[in-house]
């Protein structure tokens, strides 16, 4: 295992996921065409899995419970997010899992320093906003799901920068 390379790859996948989520919103189906629009959706949420696994590994040694919750909520959000782009009824579920994922990542980062504490606090605030977007979506505020995906894209860019800067400098021994 090479922590340096794996962390750099997770940063790269975070950036690609953020780009795909943003382009999915900005291009919209009529502009992008159905194939590209679908591909961007799959990439946007599917490429979340490497950063989720990196967070899992970072949290495991410090708090296995937080690590498991991070992995489960992040994965559930990625799966529900892909589904929500096809079936609007799944948007509340995706927002619930996003809020739960951000809460665990934020709270644990703020408490432990596994990620920078300011990011932890900001992520907890984002989780509250995701829960508010969930309520908005349930009551017909269609922009809530779009805003949450753009916030996720912005958060992923910050996460990518943090992962890139925090990658171990010396490759692990094989």
Short mmCIF file of C-alpha atoms in Angstrom, two decimals:
data_model
loop_
_atom_site.label_atom_id
_atom_site.label_comp_id
_atom_site.label_asym_id
_atom_site.label_seq_id
_atom_site.Cartn_x
_atom_site.Cartn_y
_atom_site.Cartn_z
CA UNK A 1 0.00 0.00 0.00
CA UNK A 2 1.29 3.46 -0.86
CA UNK A 3 -0.44 6.13 1.23
CA UNK A 4 1.16 8.96 -0.74
CA UNK A 5 -0.16 7.78 -4.09
CA UNK A 6 -3.55 6.75 -2.70
CA UNK A 7 -4.09 10.14 -1.06
CA UNK A 8 -3.10 11.96 -4.24
CA UNK A 9 -5.49 9.77 -6.25
CA UNK A 10 -8.31 10.54 -3.79
CA UNK A 11 -7.60 14.27 -4.25
CA UNK A 12 -7.73 13.83 -8.03
CA UNK A 13 -11.01 11.86 -7.86
CA UNK A 14 -12.48 14.55 -5.60
CA UNK A 15 -11.68 17.18 -8.19
CA UNK A 16 -13.12 15.09 -11.01
CA UNK A 17 -16.27 14.44 -9.00
CA UNK A 18 -16.66 18.16 -8.29
CA UNK A 19 -16.17 18.98 -11.97
CA UNK A 20 -18.71 16.37 -13.07
CA UNK A 21 -21.30 17.51 -10.50
CA UNK A 22 -20.86 21.14 -11.57
CA UNK A 23 -21.01 20.40 -15.29
CA UNK A 24 -24.08 18.21 -14.75
CA UNK A 25 -25.86 21.25 -13.33
CA UNK A 26 -24.43 23.88 -15.66
CA UNK A 27 -24.87 22.01 -18.92
CA UNK A 28 -28.29 20.51 -18.17
CA UNK A 29 -29.78 17.74 -20.28
CA UNK A 30 -30.85 19.82 -23.32
CA UNK A 31 -27.37 21.27 -23.76
CA UNK A 32 -25.25 18.22 -22.89
CA UNK A 33 -27.42 15.60 -24.54
CA UNK A 34 -28.67 12.50 -22.76
CA UNK A 35 -25.46 10.48 -22.97
CA UNK A 36 -23.11 13.16 -21.61
CA UNK A 37 -25.70 14.26 -19.04
CA UNK A 38 -26.01 10.71 -17.74
CA UNK A 39 -22.25 10.18 -17.75
CA UNK A 40 -21.71 13.36 -15.72
CA UNK A 41 -24.26 12.18 -13.15
CA UNK A 42 -22.61 8.79 -12.78
CA UNK A 43 -19.13 10.32 -12.57
CA UNK A 44 -20.19 13.04 -10.15
CA UNK A 45 -21.51 10.62 -7.56
CA UNK A 46 -19.53 7.53 -8.47
CA UNK A 47 -16.16 9.22 -8.11
CA UNK A 48 -17.04 10.08 -4.51
CA UNK A 49 -16.11 6.55 -3.47
CA UNK A 50 -12.28 7.00 -3.45
CA UNK A 51 -12.43 10.11 -1.21
CA UNK A 52 -14.96 8.33 1.03
CA UNK A 53 -12.56 5.41 1.43
CA UNK A 54 -9.67 7.79 2.17
CA UNK A 55 -11.71 9.46 4.91
CA UNK A 56 -12.60 6.02 6.26
CA UNK A 57 -8.93 5.10 6.54
CA UNK A 58 -8.03 8.41 8.18
CA UNK A 59 -10.78 8.06 10.75
CA UNK A 60 -10.40 4.33 11.50
CA UNK A 61 -7.36 4.59 13.75
CA UNK A 62 -8.86 7.46 15.74
CA UNK A 63 -12.51 6.39 15.97
CA UNK A 64 -13.74 3.24 14.20
CA UNK A 65 -17.38 4.22 14.82
CA UNK A 66 -16.94 7.56 13.02
CA UNK A 67 -15.09 5.79 10.22
CA UNK A 68 -17.93 3.33 9.65
CA UNK A 69 -20.58 6.06 9.77
CA UNK A 70 -18.57 8.14 7.31
CA UNK A 71 -18.24 5.26 4.88
CA UNK A 72 -21.87 4.16 5.15
CA UNK A 73 -23.42 7.62 4.88
CA UNK A 74 -21.09 8.72 2.10
CA UNK A 75 -21.75 5.59 0.08
CA UNK A 76 -25.50 5.79 0.67
CA UNK A 77 -25.42 9.42 -0.46
CA UNK A 78 -23.50 8.53 -3.62
CA UNK A 79 -25.97 5.77 -4.51
CA UNK A 80 -29.06 7.80 -3.63
CA UNK A 81 -27.59 10.80 -5.47
CA UNK A 82 -27.29 8.88 -8.71
CA UNK A 83 -30.83 7.58 -8.28
CA UNK A 84 -32.18 11.02 -7.44
CA UNK A 85 -31.01 12.35 -10.79
CA UNK A 86 -33.35 9.87 -12.44
CA UNK A 87 -36.13 9.68 -9.86
CA UNK A 88 -36.96 12.96 -8.13
CA UNK A 89 -38.54 11.04 -5.25
CA UNK A 90 -35.04 10.02 -4.12
CA UNK A 91 -33.81 13.60 -3.67
CA UNK A 92 -34.85 13.77 0.00
CA UNK A 93 -32.98 10.51 0.70
CA UNK A 94 -29.84 11.80 -1.00
CA UNK A 95 -30.06 15.04 0.99
CA UNK A 96 -30.58 13.13 4.24
CA UNK A 97 -27.50 10.98 3.61
CA UNK A 98 -25.49 14.04 2.52
CA UNK A 99 -26.42 15.84 5.73
CA UNK A 100 -25.58 12.80 7.83
CA UNK A 101 -22.28 12.28 5.99
CA UNK A 102 -21.28 15.92 6.40
CA UNK A 103 -22.29 15.91 10.07
CA UNK A 104 -20.12 12.90 10.91
CA UNK A 105 -17.15 14.13 8.86
CA UNK A 106 -17.48 17.64 10.27
CA UNK A 107 -18.02 16.67 13.90
CA UNK A 108 -15.23 14.12 13.94
CA UNK A 109 -12.81 16.47 12.14
CA UNK A 110 -13.61 19.31 14.52
CA UNK A 111 -13.09 17.04 17.53
CA UNK A 112 -10.05 15.08 16.39
CA UNK A 113 -8.22 17.23 13.87
CA UNK A 114 -8.27 14.36 11.36
CA UNK A 115 -9.03 17.09 8.83
CA UNK A 116 -8.45 20.78 9.59
CA UNK A 117 -10.79 21.89 12.36
CA UNK A 118 -12.10 24.93 10.41
CA UNK A 119 -13.20 22.54 7.65
CA UNK A 120 -14.84 20.39 10.31
CA UNK A 121 -16.90 23.29 11.62
CA UNK A 122 -17.77 24.47 8.11
CA UNK A 123 -18.82 20.93 7.20
CA UNK A 124 -21.12 20.74 10.22
CA UNK A 125 -22.76 23.99 9.07
CA UNK A 126 -23.14 22.51 5.58
CA UNK A 127 -24.81 19.47 7.11
CA UNK A 128 -27.44 21.69 8.72
CA UNK A 129 -27.96 23.35 5.34
CA UNK A 130 -28.33 19.91 3.71
CA UNK A 131 -31.05 19.06 6.24
CA UNK A 132 -32.73 22.40 5.47
CA UNK A 133 -32.49 21.59 1.76
CA UNK A 134 -34.14 18.25 2.53
CA UNK A 135 -37.10 20.06 4.08
CA UNK A 136 -37.19 22.52 1.20
CA UNK A 137 -37.15 19.72 -1.34
CA UNK A 138 -39.99 17.90 0.45
CA UNK A 139 -42.05 21.09 0.27
CA UNK A 140 -41.36 21.67 -3.41
CA UNK A 141 -38.38 24.03 -3.43
CA UNK A 142 -36.73 22.55 -6.53
CA UNK A 143 -33.57 24.63 -6.22
CA UNK A 144 -32.64 22.92 -2.93
CA UNK A 145 -31.28 19.77 -4.61
CA UNK A 146 -29.32 21.82 -7.13
CA UNK A 147 -27.84 24.07 -4.44
CA UNK A 148 -26.84 21.05 -2.35
CA UNK A 149 -25.01 19.48 -5.31
CA UNK A 150 -23.16 22.72 -6.00
CA UNK A 151 -22.22 22.97 -2.31
CA UNK A 152 -20.99 19.37 -2.47
CA UNK A 153 -18.87 20.22 -5.52
CA UNK A 154 -17.32 23.21 -3.73
CA UNK A 155 -16.68 21.11 -0.61
CA UNK A 156 -15.00 18.43 -2.73
CA UNK A 157 -12.63 21.02 -4.19
CA UNK A 158 -11.61 22.07 -0.68
CA UNK A 159 -11.25 18.43 0.35
CA UNK A 160 -9.08 17.76 -2.71
CA UNK A 161 -6.77 20.62 -1.78
CA UNK A 162 -6.49 19.35 1.80
CA UNK A 163 -5.82 15.79 0.68
CA UNK A 164 -3.22 16.97 -1.81
CA UNK A 165 -1.40 19.05 0.79
CA UNK A 166 -1.61 16.35 3.44
CA UNK A 167 -0.37 13.45 1.30
CA UNK A 168 2.55 11.76 3.07
CA UNK A 169 5.79 13.00 1.52
CA UNK A 170 7.64 9.69 1.49
CA UNK A 171 6.08 6.67 -0.19
CA UNK A 172 5.48 3.71 2.11
CA UNK A 173 7.81 0.76 2.02
CA UNK A 174 6.43 -2.12 0.04
#
